[in-house]
Amino acid sequence: MDTQPSLPIPISYISGSYYLFSIDAVTYLRREHHICGVLIGTLPQIPQQNVFLGLPLELMPEEARLLVEKGVACIVDEVKLQKDGMKSVMEADRHRYLQDLENQGLQAMRFQTSRKEQRKEEALKNLDEKRAAKARKSAQKQNGADETPGSEFFVGDEQGADSSQTSRRASNVTQLQNAMGVTPATSQSLLPSEPPANQLLPLPEVPSSYPLFAHLHSEGYYLSPGLRFGCQYLAYPGDPLRFHSHFLTVSADWDEEIDLMDIIVGGRLGTGVKKGFLIGGAENKDEEAGNGSGSSVRTFSIEWAGM
């Protein structure tokens, strides 16, 4: 069951980008606030890194700002937080942290060893069953006169197999000498649960397309980067894991001159990939259109007919 993280969720600001490292935060924001982001982390067990990626989740500046304005998240200077947090760690806390890692490693080693022993037990059991079946089959081929001594021989052989099996099982019990190395995915357990106020950053800088982004988000759309389709955003009517996008979205200023060829190209491209081409922007009559409310944004959808 998904657990709701404590609010506001810290968004890590690193080298000009915004990241989420908590899987609970990622699932909560996707489920409750329609924030998808882009997974950029590698998965060691999956060699093809062009389809399945893992944490961290990189957010667009528009997504980060929207969450901060809604009071769901805050922006944290991750580099400063890490440096100050590690300096403030007491020796007792450091020792406790290392002890917890060692305990996790021991538990993982015990689990791995128990699985190995279980597989060995199953292999030995199958081997003994095959030997017993072979012995019975050989005994049945003996003549009636030799049945009794033959049986005694194979019974003794089976007992010897049982004793050898017991000795092998006893010798296969391994002792845990070294704990398995554990590398935590995050350092949250070492840092303060709530970032200090002096490490919180102001609202992220966003492009002029933010009013359109906020407007479509308020209408229930899921938005993702649209570079692969030659637009600014892809607008989905539901979770992108379940729906295809409906619109190729491009923002424009209210008094901006738009080349007619751009409209033709966008309309034909959108229709060719079974999507609408959407142009939108904030009206000049509301000077506070950049606050993300989306109340003064107008949109126009273009679809090509006769193709």
CSV table of C-alpha atoms in Angstrom, one decimal:
chain,number,residue,atom,x,y,z
A,1,MET,CA,0.0,0.0,0.0
A,2,ASP,CA,1.3,3.4,-0.9
A,3,THR,CA,2.1,5.7,2.0
A,4,GLN,CA,1.5,9.4,2.0
A,5,PRO,CA,4.8,11.3,2.7
A,6,SER,CA,4.8,14.2,5.1
A,7,LEU,CA,4.1,17.6,3.6
A,8,PRO,CA,5.7,19.7,2.3
A,9,ILE,CA,7.7,17.3,0.2
A,10,PRO,CA,11.4,18.5,-0.2
A,11,ILE,CA,12.4,18.9,-3.9
A,12,SER,CA,16.2,18.7,-4.3
A,13,TYR,CA,17.7,21.5,-6.3
A,14,ILE,CA,21.0,20.3,-7.8
A,15,SER,CA,22.9,22.1,-10.6
A,16,GLY,CA,19.9,24.0,-11.9
A,17,SER,CA,17.6,20.9,-12.0
A,18,TYR,CA,14.9,19.6,-9.6
A,19,TYR,CA,14.8,16.0,-8.4
A,20,LEU,CA,12.8,13.7,-6.2
A,21,PHE,CA,14.6,10.7,-4.6
A,22,SER,CA,11.7,9.2,-2.6
A,23,ILE,CA,9.5,6.6,-4.2
A,24,ASP,CA,6.7,7.4,-1.8
A,25,ALA,CA,6.8,11.1,-2.9
A,26,VAL,CA,6.9,10.1,-6.6
A,27,THR,CA,3.9,7.8,-6.3
A,28,TYR,CA,1.9,10.3,-4.2
A,29,LEU,CA,2.5,13.2,-6.5
A,30,ARG,CA,1.6,11.2,-9.6
A,31,ARG,CA,-1.5,9.8,-8.0
A,32,GLU,CA,-2.8,12.9,-6.3
A,33,HIS,CA,-1.4,15.8,-8.2
A,34,HIS,CA,-0.9,14.5,-11.8
A,35,ILE,CA,2.9,15.1,-11.7
A,36,CYS,CA,4.8,12.7,-13.9
A,37,GLY,CA,8.3,14.0,-14.3
A,38,VAL,CA,11.0,11.9,-16.0
A,39,LEU,CA,12.9,9.0,-14.4
A,40,ILE,CA,16.6,9.4,-15.2
A,41,GLY,CA,18.3,6.8,-12.8
A,42,THR,CA,19.9,3.6,-14.1
A,43,LEU,CA,18.8,0.2,-13.0
A,44,PRO,CA,21.8,-2.2,-12.4
A,45,GLN,CA,19.8,-5.3,-13.1
A,46,ILE,CA,18.4,-4.1,-16.5
A,47,PRO,CA,21.0,-3.8,-19.2
A,48,GLN,CA,18.8,-1.9,-21.6
A,49,GLN,CA,18.6,1.6,-20.2
A,50,ASN,CA,16.5,3.1,-22.9
A,51,VAL,CA,13.1,1.9,-21.8
A,52,PHE,CA,13.1,1.2,-18.0
A,53,LEU,CA,14.7,3.8,-15.8
A,54,GLY,CA,14.6,4.4,-12.0
A,55,LEU,CA,15.0,7.1,-9.4
A,56,PRO,CA,15.7,10.0,-9.2
A,57,LEU,CA,12.7,11.6,-10.9
A,58,GLU,CA,13.5,14.9,-12.6
A,59,LEU,CA,10.9,17.6,-12.6
A,60,MET,CA,10.3,20.4,-15.0
A,61,PRO,CA,10.6,23.8,-13.4
A,62,GLU,CA,6.9,24.3,-14.2
A,63,GLU,CA,6.1,21.2,-12.1
A,64,ALA,CA,8.3,22.2,-9.2
A,65,ARG,CA,6.8,25.7,-9.1
A,66,LEU,CA,3.2,24.4,-9.3
A,67,LEU,CA,3.8,22.1,-6.4
A,68,VAL,CA,5.4,24.9,-4.3
A,69,GLU,CA,2.5,27.3,-5.1
A,70,LYS,CA,0.0,24.6,-4.0
A,71,GLY,CA,1.9,24.2,-0.7
A,72,VAL,CA,2.6,20.5,-1.5
A,73,ALA,CA,6.4,20.9,-1.8
A,74,CYS,CA,9.3,23.1,-1.0
A,75,ILE,CA,12.6,23.6,-2.9
A,76,VAL,CA,15.8,22.6,-1.0
A,77,ASP,CA,19.4,23.4,-1.8
A,78,GLU,CA,20.5,19.8,-1.7
A,79,VAL,CA,24.2,20.5,-1.8
A,80,LYS,CA,24.1,22.8,1.2
A,81,LEU,CA,21.7,20.5,3.0
A,82,GLN,CA,24.1,17.6,2.6
A,83,LYS,CA,27.2,19.5,3.7
A,84,ASP,CA,25.6,21.1,6.7
A,85,GLY,CA,23.8,17.9,7.7
A,86,MET,CA,26.9,15.8,7.6
A,87,LYS,CA,28.8,18.4,9.7
A,88,SER,CA,26.1,18.3,12.4
A,89,VAL,CA,26.0,14.5,12.7
A,90,MET,CA,27.2,13.5,16.2
A,91,GLU,CA,29.6,10.6,16.6
A,92,ALA,CA,26.9,8.5,18.4
A,93,ASP,CA,24.6,9.0,15.5
A,94,ARG,CA,27.3,8.0,13.0
A,95,HIS,CA,28.0,4.9,15.0
A,96,ARG,CA,24.3,4.1,15.2
A,97,TYR,CA,24.0,4.6,11.4
A,98,LEU,CA,26.9,2.2,10.7
A,99,GLN,CA,25.5,-0.4,13.1
A,100,ASP,CA,22.1,-0.2,11.3
A,101,LEU,CA,23.8,-0.8,7.9
A,102,GLU,CA,25.7,-3.8,9.4
A,103,ASN,CA,22.5,-5.3,10.8
A,104,GLN,CA,20.9,-4.9,7.4
A,105,GLY,CA,23.9,-6.6,5.7
A,106,LEU,CA,23.7,-9.5,8.2
A,107,GLN,CA,20.0,-9.9,7.6
A,108,ALA,CA,20.6,-10.0,3.8
A,109,MET,CA,23.4,-12.5,4.2
A,110,ARG,CA,21.3,-14.8,6.4
A,111,PHE,CA,18.5,-14.6,3.9
A,112,GLN,CA,20.8,-15.4,1.0
A,113,THR,CA,22.4,-18.2,2.8
A,114,SER,CA,19.1,-19.8,3.8
A,115,ARG,CA,18.0,-19.8,0.2
A,116,LYS,CA,21.2,-21.5,-0.9
A,117,GLU,CA,20.8,-24.1,1.8
A,118,GLN,CA,17.2,-24.7,0.8
A,119,ARG,CA,18.2,-25.2,-2.9
A,120,LYS,CA,21.0,-27.6,-1.8
A,121,GLU,CA,18.5,-29.6,0.4
A,122,GLU,CA,16.1,-29.9,-2.6
A,123,ALA,CA,18.9,-31.0,-4.9
A,124,LEU,CA,20.1,-33.7,-2.4
A,125,LYS,CA,16.6,-34.9,-1.9
A,126,ASN,CA,16.1,-35.3,-5.7
A,127,LEU,CA,19.4,-37.1,-5.9
A,128,ASP,CA,18.5,-39.6,-3.1
A,129,GLU,CA,15.1,-40.3,-4.7
A,130,LYS,CA,16.8,-41.1,-8.0
A,131,ARG,CA,19.3,-43.4,-6.3
A,132,ALA,CA,16.5,-45.2,-4.3
A,133,ALA,CA,14.5,-45.7,-7.5
A,134,LYS,CA,17.5,-47.1,-9.3
A,135,ALA,CA,18.2,-49.5,-6.4
A,136,ARG,CA,14.6,-50.7,-6.4
A,137,LYS,CA,14.7,-51.2,-10.2
A,138,SER,CA,17.9,-53.2,-9.9
A,139,ALA,CA,16.5,-55.3,-7.1
A,140,GLN,CA,13.5,-56.3,-9.2
A,141,LYS,CA,15.7,-57.6,-11.9
A,142,GLN,CA,17.4,-60.2,-9.6
A,143,ASN,CA,16.3,-63.8,-9.7
A,144,GLY,CA,14.0,-65.2,-7.0
A,145,ALA,CA,16.8,-67.1,-5.5
A,146,ASP,CA,19.0,-64.1,-5.1
A,147,GLU,CA,16.2,-61.8,-4.0
A,148,THR,CA,17.0,-61.9,-0.2
A,149,PRO,CA,20.7,-61.1,-0.4
A,150,GLY,CA,20.2,-58.6,-3.1
A,151,SER,CA,17.7,-56.9,-1.0
A,152,GLU,CA,20.0,-56.8,1.9
A,153,PHE,CA,22.7,-55.3,-0.2
A,154,PHE,CA,20.5,-52.5,-1.6
A,155,VAL,CA,19.0,-51.7,1.8
A,156,GLY,CA,22.4,-51.3,3.2
A,157,ASP,CA,23.4,-49.1,0.2
A,158,GLU,CA,20.3,-46.9,0.8
A,159,GLN,CA,21.1,-46.5,4.4
A,160,GLY,CA,24.6,-45.5,3.4
A,161,ALA,CA,23.2,-42.9,1.1
A,162,ASP,CA,21.1,-41.6,3.9
A,163,SER,CA,24.1,-41.3,6.2
A,164,SER,CA,26.2,-39.6,3.5
A,165,GLN,CA,23.3,-37.2,2.8
A,166,THR,CA,23.1,-36.3,6.5
A,167,SER,CA,26.9,-35.6,6.6
A,168,ARG,CA,26.7,-33.5,3.4
A,169,ARG,CA,23.9,-31.5,4.8
A,170,ALA,CA,25.8,-30.9,8.1
A,171,SER,CA,28.9,-29.9,6.2
A,172,ASN,CA,27.0,-27.4,3.9
A,173,VAL,CA,25.9,-25.3,6.9
A,174,THR,CA,27.9,-22.1,6.4
A,175,GLN,CA,28.8,-19.6,9.1
A,176,LEU,CA,28.2,-15.9,8.6
A,177,GLN,CA,31.6,-14.3,8.8
A,178,ASN,CA,31.2,-11.0,6.9
A,179,ALA,CA,28.0,-9.0,6.5
A,180,MET,CA,26.9,-8.2,3.0
A,181,GLY,CA,27.7,-4.6,2.0
A,182,VAL,CA,24.7,-2.3,1.9
A,183,THR,CA,24.7,1.0,0.0
A,184,PRO,CA,21.6,3.1,1.0
A,185,ALA,CA,19.8,4.8,-1.9
A,186,THR,CA,19.4,8.0,0.1
A,187,SER,CA,21.0,9.7,3.1
A,188,GLN,CA,17.7,10.8,4.6
A,189,SER,CA,18.3,8.8,7.8
A,190,LEU,CA,21.4,10.9,8.5
A,191,LEU,CA,19.9,14.3,7.8
A,192,PRO,CA,17.2,16.3,9.7
A,193,SER,CA,13.7,15.2,9.0
A,194,GLU,CA,12.7,18.7,8.1
A,195,PRO,CA,15.1,21.0,6.1
A,196,PRO,CA,16.1,24.2,8.0
A,197,ALA,CA,14.5,27.4,6.8
A,198,ASN,CA,17.8,28.8,5.7
A,199,GLN,CA,18.2,26.0,3.1
A,200,LEU,CA,14.8,26.6,1.4
A,201,LEU,CA,14.9,28.3,-2.0
A,202,PRO,CA,12.4,30.7,-3.6
A,203,LEU,CA,10.0,29.8,-6.3
A,204,PRO,CA,11.7,28.3,-9.4
A,205,GLU,CA,12.2,30.4,-12.5
A,206,VAL,CA,9.8,29.2,-15.2
A,207,PRO,CA,9.4,29.9,-18.9
A,208,SER,CA,6.7,32.1,-20.3
A,209,SER,CA,4.6,29.0,-21.1
A,210,TYR,CA,3.9,28.4,-17.4
A,211,PRO,CA,0.4,30.0,-17.4
A,212,LEU,CA,-0.6,27.5,-20.1
A,213,PHE,CA,0.9,24.7,-18.2
A,214,ALA,CA,-0.9,25.6,-15.0
A,215,HIS,CA,-4.2,26.1,-16.8
A,216,LEU,CA,-4.1,22.6,-18.5
A,217,HIS,CA,-3.0,21.1,-15.2
A,218,SER,CA,-6.0,22.7,-13.4
A,219,GLU,CA,-8.2,21.1,-16.0
A,220,GLY,CA,-7.1,17.7,-15.0
A,221,TYR,CA,-4.5,17.0,-17.7
A,222,TYR,CA,-1.2,15.2,-17.1
A,223,LEU,CA,1.6,17.1,-18.8
A,224,SER,CA,5.0,15.8,-19.9
A,225,PRO,CA,7.9,17.3,-22.1
A,226,GLY,CA,6.9,17.3,-25.8
A,227,LEU,CA,10.4,17.5,-27.4
A,228,ARG,CA,10.0,14.2,-29.2
A,229,PHE,CA,6.9,15.6,-31.0
A,230,GLY,CA,8.3,19.0,-31.7
A,231,CYS,CA,6.2,20.9,-29.1
A,232,GLN,CA,6.5,22.1,-25.5
A,233,TYR,CA,4.2,19.8,-23.7
A,234,LEU,CA,2.2,16.6,-24.3
A,235,ALA,CA,-1.3,16.8,-22.7
A,236,TYR,CA,-2.8,13.5,-21.5
A,237,PRO,CA,-6.4,13.1,-20.4
A,238,GLY,CA,-5.3,10.6,-17.7
A,239,ASP,CA,-2.2,8.9,-16.5
A,240,PRO,CA,0.2,8.4,-19.4
A,241,LEU,CA,0.6,4.7,-18.4
A,242,ARG,CA,-3.1,4.3,-19.4
A,243,PHE,CA,-3.8,6.9,-22.0
A,244,HIS,CA,-2.3,8.3,-25.2
A,245,SER,CA,-1.8,12.1,-25.3
A,246,HIS,CA,-4.6,14.2,-26.8
A,247,PHE,CA,-2.7,17.4,-27.6
A,248,LEU,CA,0.6,18.7,-28.8
A,249,THR,CA,0.8,21.9,-26.8
A,250,VAL,CA,2.6,25.1,-27.7
A,251,SER,CA,2.5,28.4,-25.8
A,252,ALA,CA,2.4,31.8,-27.3
A,253,ASP,CA,2.2,35.3,-25.9
A,254,TRP,CA,-1.1,37.1,-26.4
A,255,ASP,CA,0.2,39.7,-28.8
A,256,GLU,CA,2.9,37.4,-30.4
A,257,GLU,CA,2.9,37.1,-34.2
A,258,ILE,CA,2.6,33.5,-35.2
A,259,ASP,CA,3.8,32.4,-38.6
A,260,LEU,CA,1.0,30.7,-40.6
A,261,MET,CA,3.4,28.0,-41.6
A,262,ASP,CA,4.0,27.1,-38.0
A,263,ILE,CA,0.2,26.6,-37.5
A,264,ILE,CA,0.0,24.5,-40.7
A,265,VAL,CA,3.0,22.3,-39.7
A,266,GLY,CA,1.6,21.9,-36.1
A,267,GLY,CA,-1.9,21.0,-37.3
A,268,ARG,CA,-0.6,18.5,-39.9
A,269,LEU,CA,1.8,16.9,-37.4
A,270,GLY,CA,-0.8,16.6,-34.7
A,271,THR,CA,-3.3,15.1,-37.1
A,272,GLY,CA,-0.7,12.7,-38.5
A,273,VAL,CA,0.0,11.3,-35.0
A,274,LYS,CA,-3.7,11.3,-34.0
A,275,LYS,CA,-3.5,14.3,-31.7
A,276,GLY,CA,-4.8,17.8,-31.7
A,277,PHE,CA,-2.5,20.8,-32.0
A,278,LEU,CA,-3.2,23.2,-29.1
A,279,ILE,CA,-2.0,26.8,-28.9
A,280,GLY,CA,-2.6,28.8,-25.8
A,281,GLY,CA,-1.5,31.8,-23.8
A,282,ALA,CA,-2.5,34.3,-21.1
A,283,GLU,CA,-4.5,37.4,-21.9
A,284,ASN,CA,-2.9,40.8,-21.4
A,285,LYS,CA,-5.9,42.1,-19.5
A,286,ASP,CA,-4.8,40.2,-16.4
A,287,GLU,CA,-1.3,41.4,-15.3
A,288,GLU,CA,-1.1,38.6,-12.8
A,289,ALA,CA,-1.5,35.8,-15.4
A,290,GLY,CA,2.0,34.5,-14.4
A,291,ASN,CA,0.9,33.5,-10.9
A,292,GLY,CA,-0.2,30.1,-12.2
A,293,SER,CA,-3.9,30.5,-11.5
A,294,GLY,CA,-4.7,29.9,-15.2
A,295,SER,CA,-7.9,31.9,-15.0
A,296,SER,CA,-7.0,34.2,-17.9
A,297,VAL,CA,-5.6,31.6,-20.2
A,298,ARG,CA,-7.2,30.9,-23.6
A,299,THR,CA,-6.5,27.9,-25.8
A,300,PHE,CA,-7.2,27.1,-29.4
A,301,SER,CA,-7.2,23.6,-30.8
A,302,ILE,CA,-6.3,22.9,-34.5
A,303,GLU,CA,-7.0,19.7,-36.3
A,304,TRP,CA,-6.3,19.0,-40.0
A,305,ALA,CA,-9.2,17.6,-42.1
A,306,GLY,CA,-9.1,15.7,-45.3
A,307,MET,CA,-5.8,13.8,-44.7
